[in-house]
PDB file of C-alpha atoms in Angstrom:
ATOM      1  CA  UNK A  19     178.432 112.528 141.341  1.00 74.00           C
ATOM      2  CA  UNK A  20     176.399 112.750 138.126  1.00 79.00           C
ATOM      3  CA  UNK A  21     173.224 114.816 138.321  1.00 90.00           C
ATOM      4  CA  UNK A  22     170.173 115.547 136.246  1.00 94.00           C
ATOM      5  CA  UNK A  23     170.150 119.173 135.176  1.00 95.00           C
ATOM      6  CA  UNK A  24     167.238 121.280 133.948  1.00 96.00           C
ATOM      7  CA  UNK A  25     166.956 124.629 132.201  1.00 96.00           C
ATOM      8  CA  UNK A  26     165.615 127.159 132.684  1.00 96.00           C
ATOM      9  CA  UNK A  27     165.040 127.209 136.420  1.00 95.00           C
ATOM     10  CA  UNK A  28     162.088 129.534 135.960  1.00 96.00           C
ATOM     11  CA  UNK A  29     160.040 130.233 132.828  1.00 97.00           C
ATOM     12  CA  UNK A  30     157.340 132.845 132.558  1.00 97.00           C
ATOM     13  CA  UNK A  31     155.062 132.744 129.532  1.00 97.00           C
ATOM     14  CA  UNK A  32     151.776 134.109 128.245  1.00 97.00           C
ATOM     15  CA  UNK A  33     148.756 131.872 127.920  1.00 97.00           C
ATOM     16  CA  UNK A  34     148.632 130.254 124.496  1.00 97.00           C
ATOM     17  CA  UNK A  35     152.388 130.373 123.939  1.00 97.00           C
ATOM     18  CA  UNK A  36     154.572 127.353 123.361  1.00 97.00           C
ATOM     19  CA  UNK A  37     157.265 126.473 125.875  1.00 98.00           C
ATOM     20  CA  UNK A  38     160.093 123.967 125.786  1.00 97.00           C
ATOM     21  CA  UNK A  39     161.581 122.713 129.007  1.00 98.00           C
ATOM     22  CA  UNK A  40     164.994 121.141 128.770  1.00 97.00           C
ATOM     23  CA  UNK A  41     166.718 118.412 130.716  1.00 97.00           C
ATOM     24  CA  UNK A  42     170.085 116.718 130.560  1.00 96.00           C
ATOM     25  CA  UNK A  43     169.721 113.254 132.111  1.00 95.00           C
ATOM     26  CA  UNK A  44     172.536 111.302 133.710  1.00 93.00           C
ATOM     27  CA  UNK A  45     174.675 110.132 130.829  1.00 90.00           C
ATOM     28  CA  UNK A  46     174.422 106.338 131.015  1.00 88.00           C
ATOM     29  CA  UNK A  47     170.757 106.217 131.934  1.00 91.00           C
ATOM     30  CA  UNK A  48     168.207 104.602 129.657  1.00 90.00           C
ATOM     31  CA  UNK A  49     164.866 105.788 131.008  1.00 93.00           C
ATOM     32  CA  UNK A  50     163.676 109.361 131.085  1.00 95.00           C
ATOM     33  CA  UNK A  51     160.652 110.860 132.764  1.00 96.00           C
ATOM     34  CA  UNK A  52     158.727 114.086 133.236  1.00 98.00           C
ATOM     35  CA  UNK A  53     156.672 114.867 136.308  1.00 97.00           C
ATOM     36  CA  UNK A  54     154.864 117.978 137.438  1.00 97.00           C
ATOM     37  CA  UNK A  55     153.979 119.403 140.826  1.00 93.00           C
ATOM     38  CA  UNK A  56     151.283 122.038 141.035  1.00 94.00           C
ATOM     39  CA  UNK A  57     151.892 124.341 143.984  1.00 90.00           C
ATOM     40  CA  UNK A  58     150.846 122.678 147.215  1.00 85.00           C
ATOM     41  CA  UNK A  59     149.991 119.378 145.539  1.00 88.00           C
ATOM     42  CA  UNK A  60     151.718 116.075 145.057  1.00 90.00           C
ATOM     43  CA  UNK A  61     154.174 115.169 142.351  1.00 94.00           C
ATOM     44  CA  UNK A  62     152.367 113.657 139.343  1.00 96.00           C
ATOM     45  CA  UNK A  63     153.804 111.456 136.613  1.00 96.00           C
ATOM     46  CA  UNK A  64     153.444 112.757 133.073  1.00 97.00           C
ATOM     47  CA  UNK A  65     155.421 110.517 130.730  1.00 96.00           C
ATOM     48  CA  UNK A  66     158.289 108.088 130.434  1.00 95.00           C
ATOM     49  CA  UNK A  67     160.589 107.621 127.464  1.00 94.00           C
ATOM     50  CA  UNK A  68     162.748 104.649 126.545  1.00 91.00           C
ATOM     51  CA  UNK A  69     164.516 103.584 123.396  1.00 89.00           C
ATOM     52  CA  UNK A  70     163.528 106.789 121.633  1.00 90.00           C
ATOM     53  CA  UNK A  71     159.819 106.452 122.170  1.00 93.00           C
ATOM     54  CA  UNK A  72     157.169 107.088 124.783  1.00 94.00           C
ATOM     55  CA  UNK A  73     156.769 104.067 127.068  1.00 93.00           C
ATOM     56  CA  UNK A  74     154.001 105.205 129.338  1.00 92.00           C
ATOM     57  CA  UNK A  75     151.966 108.358 129.762  1.00 94.00           C
ATOM     58  CA  UNK A  76     149.381 109.545 132.233  1.00 94.00           C
ATOM     59  CA  UNK A  77     145.982 111.086 131.571  1.00 93.00           C
ATOM     60  CA  UNK A  78     147.558 114.497 132.119  1.00 94.00           C
ATOM     61  CA  UNK A  79     149.844 114.035 129.108  1.00 96.00           C
ATOM     62  CA  UNK A  80     147.382 115.019 126.405  1.00 93.00           C
ATOM     63  CA  UNK A  81     147.925 116.230 122.853  1.00 94.00           C
ATOM     64  CA  UNK A  82     149.324 119.565 123.943  1.00 96.00           C
ATOM     65  CA  UNK A  83     152.383 117.847 125.404  1.00 97.00           C
ATOM     66  CA  UNK A  84     155.223 116.210 123.517  1.00 97.00           C
ATOM     67  CA  UNK A  85     158.662 114.902 124.411  1.00 96.00           C
ATOM     68  CA  UNK A  86     161.788 114.529 122.402  1.00 94.00           C
ATOM     69  CA  UNK A  87     165.382 113.431 122.763  1.00 92.00           C
ATOM     70  CA  UNK A  88     166.799 115.488 119.929  1.00 85.00           C
ATOM     71  CA  UNK A  89     170.524 114.827 120.201  1.00 85.00           C
ATOM     72  CA  UNK A  90     171.252 111.890 122.468  1.00 78.00           C
ATOM     73  CA  UNK A  91     171.905 114.016 125.521  1.00 86.00           C
ATOM     74  CA  UNK A  92     169.002 116.434 125.948  1.00 93.00           C
ATOM     75  CA  UNK A  93     165.448 115.453 126.803  1.00 96.00           C
ATOM     76  CA  UNK A  94     162.750 118.046 126.231  1.00 97.00           C
ATOM     77  CA  UNK A  95     159.136 118.598 127.160  1.00 98.00           C
ATOM     78  CA  UNK A  96     157.111 120.844 124.880  1.00 97.00           C
ATOM     79  CA  UNK A  97     153.791 122.370 125.787  1.00 97.00           C
ATOM     80  CA  UNK A  98     152.211 123.648 122.577  1.00 96.00           C
ATOM     81  CA  UNK A  99     149.639 126.116 123.837  1.00 95.00           C
ATOM     82  CA  UNK A 100     150.008 126.836 127.526  1.00 97.00           C
ATOM     83  CA  UNK A 101     147.037 127.275 129.817  1.00 96.00           C
ATOM     84  CA  UNK A 102     146.885 128.897 133.231  1.00 97.00           C
ATOM     85  CA  UNK A 103     146.538 125.478 134.820  1.00 96.00           C
ATOM     86  CA  UNK A 104     149.875 124.397 133.347  1.00 97.00           C
ATOM     87  CA  UNK A 105     151.602 126.585 135.934  1.00 97.00           C
ATOM     88  CA  UNK A 106     153.612 124.152 138.009  1.00 97.00           C
ATOM     89  CA  UNK A 107     157.075 122.865 138.805  1.00 95.00           C
ATOM     90  CA  UNK A 108     158.187 120.402 136.152  1.00 97.00           C
ATOM     91  CA  UNK A 109     160.704 117.763 137.128  1.00 97.00           C
ATOM     92  CA  UNK A 110     162.792 115.665 134.812  1.00 97.00           C
ATOM     93  CA  UNK A 111     164.116 112.338 136.046  1.00 96.00           C
ATOM     94  CA  UNK A 112     166.310 109.634 134.619  1.00 94.00           C
ATOM     95  CA  UNK A 113     166.980 106.051 135.583  1.00 92.00           C
ATOM     96  CA  UNK A 114     169.142 103.103 134.665  1.00 86.00           C
ATOM     97  CA  UNK A 115     168.688  99.390 134.980  1.00 80.00           C
ATOM     98  CA  UNK A 116     168.256  99.677 138.746  1.00 80.00           C
ATOM     99  CA  UNK A 117     164.750 101.175 138.259  1.00 80.00           C
ATOM    100  CA  UNK A 118     165.731 104.018 140.562  1.00 89.00           C
ATOM    101  CA  UNK A 119     164.743 107.455 139.316  1.00 93.00           C
ATOM    102  CA  UNK A 120     166.953 110.471 139.933  1.00 93.00           C
ATOM    103  CA  UNK A 121     165.339 113.868 139.737  1.00 95.00           C
ATOM    104  CA  UNK A 122     166.549 117.205 138.504  1.00 94.00           C
ATOM    105  CA  UNK A 123     166.039 120.484 140.368  1.00 93.00           C
ATOM    106  CA  UNK A 124     162.931 121.384 138.388  1.00 95.00           C
ATOM    107  CA  UNK A 125     161.695 124.194 136.171  1.00 97.00           C
ATOM    108  CA  UNK A 126     159.062 126.486 137.609  1.00 96.00           C
ATOM    109  CA  UNK A 127     156.621 127.369 134.825  1.00 98.00           C
ATOM    110  CA  UNK A 128     154.388 130.383 135.361  1.00 98.00           C
ATOM    111  CA  UNK A 129     151.636 130.989 132.804  1.00 97.00           C
ATOM    112  CA  UNK A 130     150.131 134.476 132.850  1.00 97.00           C
TER     113      UNK A 130
ATOM    114  CA  UNK B  15     145.723 101.356 140.376  1.00 75.00           C
ATOM    115  CA  UNK B  16     148.475 101.985 142.844  1.00 84.00           C
ATOM    116  CA  UNK B  17     148.208 104.713 145.465  1.00 91.00           C
ATOM    117  CA  UNK B  18     150.213 106.137 148.336  1.00 95.00           C
ATOM    118  CA  UNK B  19     148.874 107.686 151.521  1.00 96.00           C
ATOM    119  CA  UNK B  20     150.902 109.889 153.808  1.00 97.00           C
ATOM    120  CA  UNK B  21     148.458 110.575 156.618  1.00 96.00           C
ATOM    121  CA  UNK B  22     150.418 113.387 158.263  1.00 95.00           C
ATOM    122  CA  UNK B  23     150.471 116.669 156.361  1.00 95.00           C
ATOM    123  CA  UNK B  24     152.688 118.388 158.944  1.00 95.00           C
ATOM    124  CA  UNK B  25     154.864 116.989 161.712  1.00 97.00           C
ATOM    125  CA  UNK B  26     156.774 119.053 164.262  1.00 97.00           C
ATOM    126  CA  UNK B  27     159.700 117.473 166.068  1.00 97.00           C
ATOM    127  CA  UNK B  28     162.243 118.905 168.457  1.00 97.00           C
ATOM    128  CA  UNK B  29     165.854 118.837 167.367  1.00 96.00           C
ATOM    129  CA  UNK B  30     167.507 115.692 168.678  1.00 97.00           C
ATOM    130  CA  UNK B  31     164.229 113.805 169.016  1.00 97.00           C
ATOM    131  CA  UNK B  32     163.338 110.722 167.035  1.00 97.00           C
ATOM    132  CA  UNK B  33     161.181 110.840 163.936  1.00 97.00           C
ATOM    133  CA  UNK B  34     158.763 108.523 162.172  1.00 98.00           C
ATOM    134  CA  UNK B  35     156.938 109.495 158.999  1.00 98.00           C
ATOM    135  CA  UNK B  36     154.144 107.227 157.919  1.00 98.00           C
ATOM    136  CA  UNK B  37     153.491 105.865 154.466  1.00 97.00           C
ATOM    137  CA  UNK B  38     150.868 103.362 153.360  1.00 97.00           C
ATOM    138  CA  UNK B  39     150.562 102.060 149.835  1.00 94.00           C
ATOM    139  CA  UNK B  40     148.097 100.175 147.754  1.00 91.00           C
ATOM    140  CA  UNK B  41     149.555  97.885 145.139  1.00 83.00           C
ATOM    141  CA  UNK B  42     148.678  94.444 143.850  1.00 72.00           C
ATOM    142  CA  UNK B  43     152.113  92.861 143.705  1.00 76.00           C
ATOM    143  CA  UNK B  44     155.394  93.493 145.461  1.00 76.00           C
ATOM    144  CA  UNK B  45     156.022  97.194 145.054  1.00 86.00           C
ATOM    145  CA  UNK B  46     159.166  99.172 144.613  1.00 91.00           C
ATOM    146  CA  UNK B  47     159.117 101.778 147.396  1.00 94.00           C
ATOM    147  CA  UNK B  48     160.988 105.023 147.717  1.00 95.00           C
ATOM    148  CA  UNK B  49     161.396 107.983 150.018  1.00 97.00           C
ATOM    149  CA  UNK B  50     162.425 111.317 148.543  1.00 97.00           C
ATOM    150  CA  UNK B  51     163.160 114.594 150.325  1.00 96.00           C
ATOM    151  CA  UNK B  52     162.533 118.046 148.904  1.00 92.00           C
ATOM    152  CA  UNK B  53     164.135 121.079 150.531  1.00 89.00           C
ATOM    153  CA  UNK B  54     162.622 124.489 149.765  1.00 83.00           C
ATOM    154  CA  UNK B  55     163.265 125.460 146.170  1.00 76.00           C
ATOM    155  CA  UNK B  56     165.110 122.220 145.477  1.00 81.00           C
ATOM    156  CA  UNK B  57     164.448 119.081 143.526  1.00 86.00           C
ATOM    157  CA  UNK B  58     163.700 115.629 144.879  1.00 92.00           C
ATOM    158  CA  UNK B  59     166.587 113.809 146.473  1.00 94.00           C
ATOM    159  CA  UNK B  60     166.420 110.063 146.925  1.00 94.00           C
ATOM    160  CA  UNK B  61     166.754 109.044 150.585  1.00 96.00           C
ATOM    161  CA  UNK B  62     166.327 105.295 150.250  1.00 96.00           C
ATOM    162  CA  UNK B  63     164.549 102.568 148.348  1.00 94.00           C
ATOM    163  CA  UNK B  64     163.180  99.069 148.831  1.00 93.00           C
ATOM    164  CA  UNK B  65     163.008  96.518 146.070  1.00 89.00           C
ATOM    165  CA  UNK B  66     163.312  93.159 147.820  1.00 86.00           C
ATOM    166  CA  UNK B  67     165.245  91.340 150.527  1.00 87.00           C
ATOM    167  CA  UNK B  68     165.883  92.788 153.970  1.00 89.00           C
ATOM    168  CA  UNK B  69     162.793  94.728 154.983  1.00 91.00           C
ATOM    169  CA  UNK B  70     164.801  97.310 156.936  1.00 96.00           C
ATOM    170  CA  UNK B  71     166.667  99.553 154.526  1.00 96.00           C
ATOM    171  CA  UNK B  72     169.244 102.175 155.303  1.00 97.00           C
ATOM    172  CA  UNK B  73     169.502 105.422 153.435  1.00 96.00           C
ATOM    173  CA  UNK B  74     171.447 108.633 153.365  1.00 95.00           C
ATOM    174  CA  UNK B  75     171.567 111.229 156.154  1.00 94.00           C
ATOM    175  CA  UNK B  76     170.912 108.601 158.842  1.00 96.00           C
ATOM    176  CA  UNK B  77     167.425 107.667 157.648  1.00 97.00           C
ATOM    177  CA  UNK B  78     166.006 104.172 157.568  1.00 98.00           C
ATOM    178  CA  UNK B  79     162.673 102.682 156.535  1.00 98.00           C
ATOM    179  CA  UNK B  80     160.931  99.404 157.222  1.00 96.00           C
ATOM    180  CA  UNK B  81     158.745  97.574 154.727  1.00 95.00           C
ATOM    181  CA  UNK B  82     155.839  95.779 156.372  1.00 94.00           C
ATOM    182  CA  UNK B  83     153.861  93.818 153.826  1.00 91.00           C
ATOM    183  CA  UNK B  84     151.119  92.868 156.307  1.00 91.00           C
ATOM    184  CA  UNK B  85     150.444  96.531 157.001  1.00 93.00           C
ATOM    185  CA  UNK B  86     151.171  97.813 153.475  1.00 93.00           C
ATOM    186  CA  UNK B  87     153.477 100.317 155.093  1.00 96.00           C
ATOM    187  CA  UNK B  88     156.895 101.785 154.475  1.00 97.00           C
ATOM    188  CA  UNK B  89     157.540 104.177 157.361  1.00 98.00           C
ATOM    189  CA  UNK B  90     160.584 106.410 157.455  1.00 98.00           C
ATOM    190  CA  UNK B  91     162.545 106.802 160.682  1.00 98.00           C
ATOM    191  CA  UNK B  92     165.468 108.703 162.066  1.00 98.00           C
ATOM    192  CA  UNK B  93     166.725 108.320 165.644  1.00 97.00           C
ATOM    193  CA  UNK B  94     167.789 111.942 166.124  1.00 97.00           C
ATOM    194  CA  UNK B  95     166.746 114.770 163.813  1.00 97.00           C
ATOM    195  CA  UNK B  96     168.834 117.797 162.949  1.00 96.00           C
ATOM    196  CA  UNK B  97     167.579 121.267 162.032  1.00 95.00           C
ATOM    197  CA  UNK B  98     168.753 120.610 158.461  1.00 94.00           C
ATOM    198  CA  UNK B  99     166.199 117.794 158.170  1.00 96.00           C
ATOM    199  CA  UNK B 100     163.383 120.335 157.902  1.00 96.00           C
ATOM    200  CA  UNK B 101     161.897 119.663 154.466  1.00 96.00           C
ATOM    201  CA  UNK B 102     159.052 117.991 152.587  1.00 95.00           C
ATOM    202  CA  UNK B 103     159.196 114.192 152.520  1.00 97.00           C
ATOM    203  CA  UNK B 104     157.539 112.141 149.814  1.00 97.00           C
ATOM    204  CA  UNK B 105     156.855 108.440 149.757  1.00 97.00           C
ATOM    205  CA  UNK B 106     156.499 106.878 146.308  1.00 95.00           C
ATOM    206  CA  UNK B 107     155.629 103.489 144.866  1.00 93.00           C
ATOM    207  CA  UNK B 108     156.768 102.077 141.555  1.00 89.00           C
ATOM    208  CA  UNK B 109     155.764  99.092 139.486  1.00 80.00           C
ATOM    209  CA  UNK B 110     158.131  96.173 139.781  1.00 68.00           C
ATOM    210  CA  UNK B 111     157.343  95.306 136.182  1.00 65.00           C
ATOM    211  CA  UNK B 112     159.749  97.639 134.494  1.00 67.00           C
ATOM    212  CA  UNK B 113     161.912 100.711 134.575  1.00 72.00           C
ATOM    213  CA  UNK B 114     159.709 102.763 132.289  1.00 77.00           C
ATOM    214  CA  UNK B 115     156.851 102.964 134.760  1.00 84.00           C
ATOM    215  CA  UNK B 116     156.127 106.238 136.454  1.00 90.00           C
ATOM    216  CA  UNK B 117     156.182 106.577 140.204  1.00 93.00           C
ATOM    217  CA  UNK B 118     153.062 107.316 142.199  1.00 94.00           C
ATOM    218  CA  UNK B 119     153.718 109.800 144.977  1.00 96.00           C
ATOM    219  CA  UNK B 120     151.984 110.565 148.226  1.00 96.00           C
ATOM    220  CA  UNK B 121     150.984 114.104 149.053  1.00 94.00           C
ATOM    221  CA  UNK B 122     154.017 114.596 151.235  1.00 95.00           C
ATOM    222  CA  UNK B 123     154.716 115.326 154.894  1.00 97.00           C
ATOM    223  CA  UNK B 124     156.116 118.710 155.853  1.00 96.00           C
ATOM    224  CA  UNK B 125     158.648 118.270 158.644  1.00 97.00           C
ATOM    225  CA  UNK B 126     159.222 121.185 161.004  1.00 97.00           C
ATOM    226  CA  UNK B 127     162.126 121.074 163.448  1.00 96.00           C
ATOM    227  CA  UNK B 128     161.809 122.987 166.689  1.00 95.00           C
ATOM    228  CA  UNK B 129     165.028 124.205 168.352  1.00 89.00           C
TER     229      UNK B 129
END
């Protein structure tokens, strides 16, 4: 069964550094999403991407965040200058025409 | 704005007993509703979903959920839990307007199974 994959599983970075989180969505899906889950809190929507552009973004998704689908298979989330409060689990999800979103295993980002 | 409330932060159930996890939502139109399960260190696995039609939906691992519009609820049930069901359960609501919309999640219910 096709799955969403994410790399790395854990990323440790220094405050102020740039990080790129990578995702490979399910191959025939059209919609791509990023969510985050701060430890002990609920899963929060960041951004959705469709037809090579951002479709919707939350208030959390400010100018320090960007997304890209560089090669037709990968989907990336870039955080330009990480802050301590960016420490969280970041989930990628993808969905097809059924509007059902399938999640990857997550990347745990730790900002020191 | 849509919202999801899962009133129980923790629930403890004995193995073999029945289970009901509560979920209430706030949404203006007919919502798309989902239950996801998260085992420790794992991602979110879809258990079941409701879009329209029969209000009782069946999912994986023996779970079912019932959509009750009058109560704005989408409670998850299982007749007999197994120790492997211990996990975090999230209810989520999506906009029926399009696939690009993000899901709104509840805070989750942590399920503990007693032997």
